[in-house]
Tab-separated table of C-alpha atoms in Angstrom:
chain	number	residue	atom	x	y	z
A	21	GLY	CA	18.620	12.935	3.686
A	22	ASP	CA	16.202	10.705	1.880
A	23	SER	CA	12.686	10.805	3.219
A	24	VAL	CA	9.110	9.709	2.684
A	25	THR	CA	6.023	11.830	3.254
A	26	GLN	CA	2.585	10.275	3.535
A	27	MET	CA	-0.783	11.937	3.713
A	28	GLU	CA	-1.833	12.469	7.257
A	29	GLY	CA	-4.531	10.295	8.697
A	30	PRO	CA	-6.590	8.913	10.009
A	31	VAL	CA	-8.685	8.156	6.954
A	32	THR	CA	-12.233	6.868	7.375
A	33	LEU	CA	-14.227	5.553	4.432
A	34	SER	CA	-17.358	3.563	3.815
A	35	GLU	CA	-17.176	0.091	2.341
A	36	GLU	CA	-16.829	0.059	-1.471
A	37	ALA	CA	-15.423	3.603	-1.538
A	38	PHE	CA	-12.365	4.520	-3.610
A	39	LEU	CA	-9.125	4.842	-1.691
A	40	THR	CA	-6.057	6.971	-2.329
A	41	ILE	CA	-3.208	7.327	0.128
A	42	ASN	CA	-0.591	9.767	-1.068
A	43	CYS	CA	3.117	9.124	-0.777
A	44	THR	CA	5.932	11.336	-2.020
A	45	TYR	CA	9.618	10.830	-1.527
A	46	THR	CA	13.012	12.419	-1.846
A	47	ALA	CA	15.833	10.113	-2.755
A	48	THR	CA	19.160	9.807	-4.462
A	49	GLY	CA	18.721	7.962	-7.711
A	50	TYR	CA	15.749	5.704	-8.300
A	51	PRO	CA	15.307	3.344	-5.394
A	52	SER	CA	12.740	0.591	-5.090
A	53	LEU	CA	9.501	1.726	-3.451
A	54	PHE	CA	7.306	-0.270	-1.110
A	55	TRP	CA	3.941	-0.198	0.559
A	56	TYR	CA	3.618	-2.138	3.790
A	57	VAL	CA	0.444	-2.813	5.772
A	58	GLN	CA	0.119	-3.400	9.494
A	59	TYR	CA	-3.036	-5.024	10.836
A	60	PRO	CA	-3.898	-4.563	14.517
A	61	GLY	CA	-1.524	-6.422	16.796
A	62	GLU	CA	0.686	-7.629	13.978
A	63	GLY	CA	3.965	-6.821	12.280
A	64	LEU	CA	4.374	-5.312	8.834
A	65	GLN	CA	3.412	-7.142	5.678
A	66	LEU	CA	4.727	-6.217	2.264
A	67	LEU	CA	1.677	-5.163	0.253
A	68	LEU	CA	3.316	-4.259	-3.047
A	69	LYS	CA	6.474	-2.864	-4.530
A	70	ALA	CA	7.935	-1.256	-7.643
A	71	THR	CA	11.586	-1.470	-8.551
A	72	LYS	CA	11.903	1.125	-11.319
A	73	ALA	CA	10.223	4.205	-12.755
A	74	ASP	CA	6.771	3.664	-14.327
A	75	ASP	CA	6.477	0.227	-12.709
A	76	LYS	CA	3.072	-0.551	-11.252
A	77	GLY	CA	2.927	-2.732	-8.183
A	78	SER	CA	-0.329	-4.504	-7.384
A	79	ASN	CA	-1.704	-6.930	-4.829
A	80	LYS	CA	-5.096	-7.706	-3.253
A	81	GLY	CA	-6.782	-5.038	-5.381
A	82	PHE	CA	-4.303	-2.343	-4.348
A	83	GLU	CA	-2.134	-0.574	-6.917
A	84	ALA	CA	0.659	1.996	-6.892
A	85	THR	CA	2.664	3.442	-9.777
A	86	TYR	CA	6.256	4.630	-9.444
A	87	ARG	CA	6.214	8.188	-10.852
A	88	LYS	CA	9.699	9.640	-10.987
A	89	GLU	CA	8.541	12.955	-12.518
A	90	THR	CA	6.399	13.674	-9.459
A	91	THR	CA	8.463	11.528	-7.040
A	92	SER	CA	5.282	9.830	-5.936
A	93	PHE	CA	4.016	6.339	-5.210
A	94	HIS	CA	0.346	6.795	-4.310
A	95	LEU	CA	-1.610	3.772	-3.112
A	96	GLU	CA	-5.067	3.203	-4.625
A	97	LYS	CA	-7.892	0.707	-4.388
A	98	GLY	CA	-11.124	0.893	-6.296
A	99	SER	CA	-13.456	-0.611	-3.693
A	100	VAL	CA	-12.329	-0.989	-0.101
A	101	GLN	CA	-13.584	-3.577	2.363
A	102	VAL	CA	-13.853	-3.581	6.132
A	103	SER	CA	-10.943	-6.037	6.186
A	104	ASP	CA	-8.685	-3.353	4.654
A	105	SER	CA	-8.748	-1.434	7.930
A	106	ALA	CA	-5.098	-1.171	8.954
A	107	VAL	CA	-2.124	1.185	9.013
A	108	TYR	CA	-0.333	1.662	5.686
A	109	PHE	CA	3.330	2.629	5.355
A	110	CYS	CA	5.208	3.852	2.315
A	111	ALA	CA	8.935	3.033	2.403
A	112	LEU	CA	12.172	3.096	0.457
A	113	PRO	CA	15.852	2.300	0.909
A	114	PRO	CA	17.415	5.704	1.603
A	115	ASN	CA	20.126	5.364	-1.012
A	116	GLN	CA	21.678	2.923	-3.412
A	117	GLY	CA	23.021	0.009	-1.482
A	118	ALA	CA	21.589	1.074	1.852
A	119	GLN	CA	20.440	-2.055	3.583
A	120	LYS	CA	17.580	-0.490	5.489
A	121	LEU	CA	14.250	1.195	4.902
A	122	VAL	CA	13.027	4.692	5.598
A	123	PHE	CA	9.323	4.756	6.372
A	124	GLY	CA	6.648	7.366	6.108
A	125	GLN	CA	4.703	8.162	9.240
A	126	GLY	CA	1.923	5.723	8.401
A	127	THR	CA	-1.723	6.310	7.523
A	128	ARG	CA	-4.416	4.684	9.629
A	129	LEU	CA	-7.343	3.548	7.494
A	130	THR	CA	-10.734	2.640	8.930
A	131	ILE	CA	-13.462	1.223	6.731
A	132	ASN	CA	-17.022	1.355	8.045
A	133	PRO	CA	-19.613	-1.166	6.862
B	1	LYS	CA	7.792	-21.853	4.390
B	2	ALA	CA	8.119	-20.497	7.910
B	3	GLY	CA	8.098	-16.750	8.320
B	4	VAL	CA	10.187	-14.527	10.557
B	5	THR	CA	9.817	-15.624	14.169
B	6	GLN	CA	10.291	-13.230	17.050
B	7	THR	CA	10.317	-14.216	20.689
B	8	PRO	CA	8.942	-13.382	23.107
B	9	ARG	CA	5.796	-11.624	21.869
B	10	TYR	CA	5.389	-9.583	25.028
B	11	LEU	CA	7.749	-8.453	27.762
B	12	ILE	CA	7.389	-6.308	30.841
B	13	LYS	CA	10.605	-5.045	32.411
B	14	THR	CA	11.555	-2.585	35.095
B	15	ARG	CA	13.655	0.506	34.537
B	16	GLY	CA	17.360	-0.242	34.798
B	17	GLN	CA	17.020	-3.875	33.781
B	18	GLN	CA	18.326	-5.308	30.549
B	19	VAL	CA	16.445	-7.339	27.944
B	20	THR	CA	17.286	-9.659	25.059
B	21	LEU	CA	14.987	-10.168	22.098
B	22	SER	CA	15.343	-12.950	19.558
B	23	CYS	CA	14.658	-13.187	15.840
B	24	SER	CA	14.806	-16.201	13.551
B	25	PRO	CA	14.772	-15.181	9.874
B	26	ILE	CA	13.278	-17.009	6.935
B	27	SER	CA	15.402	-19.958	5.963
B	28	GLY	CA	18.058	-18.844	3.485
B	29	HIS	CA	17.841	-15.174	4.423
B	30	ARG	CA	21.184	-13.869	5.605
B	31	SER	CA	20.213	-10.302	6.422
B	32	VAL	CA	18.384	-9.404	9.617
B	33	SER	CA	17.318	-5.869	10.494
B	34	TRP	CA	15.760	-4.446	13.627
B	35	TYR	CA	13.300	-1.551	13.886
B	36	GLN	CA	11.694	0.236	16.789
B	37	GLN	CA	8.085	1.349	16.423
B	38	THR	CA	6.568	3.940	18.749
B	39	PRO	CA	3.499	6.162	18.372
B	40	GLY	CA	5.625	9.298	18.571
B	41	GLN	CA	8.630	8.420	16.414
B	42	GLY	CA	7.102	5.896	14.044
B	43	LEU	CA	9.359	3.227	12.598
B	44	GLN	CA	13.048	3.777	13.183
B	45	PHE	CA	15.940	1.647	12.022
B	46	LEU	CA	18.157	0.178	14.729
B	47	PHE	CA	20.720	-1.982	12.929
B	48	GLU	CA	21.222	-4.597	10.239
B	49	TYR	CA	23.347	-7.724	10.204
B	50	PHE	CA	24.525	-9.793	7.287
B	51	SER	CA	26.541	-12.968	7.705
B	52	GLU	CA	27.254	-12.161	11.354
B	53	THR	CA	28.557	-8.649	10.567
B	54	GLN	CA	26.819	-5.398	11.386
B	55	ARG	CA	26.501	-3.489	8.108
B	56	ASN	CA	24.330	-0.585	9.180
B	57	LYS	CA	23.481	1.134	12.408
B	58	GLY	CA	20.828	3.708	13.166
B	59	ASN	CA	20.971	6.635	15.547
B	60	PHE	CA	20.373	4.882	18.818
B	61	PRO	CA	22.486	5.030	21.988
B	62	GLY	CA	25.026	2.366	22.776
B	63	ARG	CA	22.567	0.716	25.171
B	64	PHE	CA	21.082	-0.885	22.080
B	65	SER	CA	23.202	-3.656	20.650
B	66	GLY	CA	22.771	-6.740	18.569
B	67	ARG	CA	24.446	-9.749	17.120
B	68	GLN	CA	23.882	-12.433	14.548
B	69	PHE	CA	24.801	-16.071	14.791
B	70	SER	CA	26.133	-18.399	12.122
B	71	ASN	CA	22.621	-19.767	11.508
B	72	SER	CA	21.454	-16.160	10.789
B	73	ARG	CA	19.399	-15.953	13.960
B	74	SER	CA	19.770	-12.571	15.589
B	75	GLU	CA	19.395	-11.098	19.024
B	76	MET	CA	19.142	-7.545	20.171
B	77	ASN	CA	19.913	-6.387	23.653
B	78	VAL	CA	18.888	-3.247	25.470
B	79	SER	CA	20.706	-2.479	28.684
B	80	THR	CA	19.725	-0.088	31.457
B	81	LEU	CA	16.145	0.148	30.248
B	82	GLU	CA	14.369	3.497	30.263
B	83	LEU	CA	10.652	4.198	30.141
B	84	GLY	CA	11.109	5.580	26.627
B	85	ASP	CA	12.313	2.193	25.403
B	86	SER	CA	8.743	0.921	25.579
B	87	ALA	CA	7.935	0.059	21.993
B	88	LEU	CA	7.181	-2.634	19.470
B	89	TYR	CA	10.485	-4.066	18.233
B	90	LEU	CA	10.279	-5.510	14.753
B	91	CYS	CA	12.726	-7.799	13.077
B	92	ALA	CA	12.931	-8.137	9.305
B	93	SER	CA	14.838	-10.540	7.118
B	94	SER	CA	15.881	-10.461	3.502
B	95	LEU	CA	18.191	-12.201	1.094
B	96	GLY	CA	20.580	-9.300	1.512
B	97	ASP	CA	19.525	-6.655	-0.992
B	98	SER	CA	17.039	-4.024	0.123
B	99	SER	CA	15.687	-3.726	-3.424
B	100	TYR	CA	13.717	-6.913	-2.929
B	101	GLY	CA	12.009	-5.809	0.248
B	102	TYR	CA	11.905	-7.283	3.675
B	103	THR	CA	9.756	-9.814	5.490
B	104	PHE	CA	8.828	-8.705	8.977
B	105	GLY	CA	8.039	-10.690	12.064
B	106	SER	CA	5.092	-9.992	14.351
B	107	GLY	CA	7.277	-8.080	16.763
B	108	THR	CA	8.053	-8.061	20.455
B	109	ARG	CA	6.035	-5.634	22.539
B	110	LEU	CA	8.316	-4.314	25.287
B	111	THR	CA	6.846	-2.378	28.170
B	112	VAL	CA	9.185	-0.720	30.655
B	113	VAL	CA	7.649	0.199	34.010
């Protein structure tokens, strides 16, 4: 079945470092791809999305490009802040028309001042 | 614009009891989905409702059930609680097409003792 694989965490960086969180997927067709973020004690927030191949989603300094040739949707940020500390989830609908999301296992990010 | 509201935020129940969780979606959203989040299994899809009809169901036992009302509010019920049901239960709403993503509530933290 369709699935999402994220780089294992936890990831610890210093403030202003460059961030990459890898995400690869297997899917039927070309589904929309999402990154969600979960801050401590909260639910999930949609961080960014891309709806077709070569689309770049961006928000709050984060970016991710939908690469169908490598089936990847890596999350990047040029200069992280302490406030970016959270758990990040890559997700997709498992197939065309499926009204649900399949999530990666999540990557816990900690930014030290 | 109000977000997705889940009540209660926290619950403590005893094994064998039953519990009902509530979710009010964003106004105008007709699809409501439920997810279970645990440290071991990550985020797992429970079920999705659209216009009072269950469209999708995940791989959970029949003890887990849900419904949706005409105003799109949804409830999920877990009967005969087990210790392993302890989790964060997240509700998400959308217009009805997974391609646009979902808006999540803050969740209900259920602890079974």
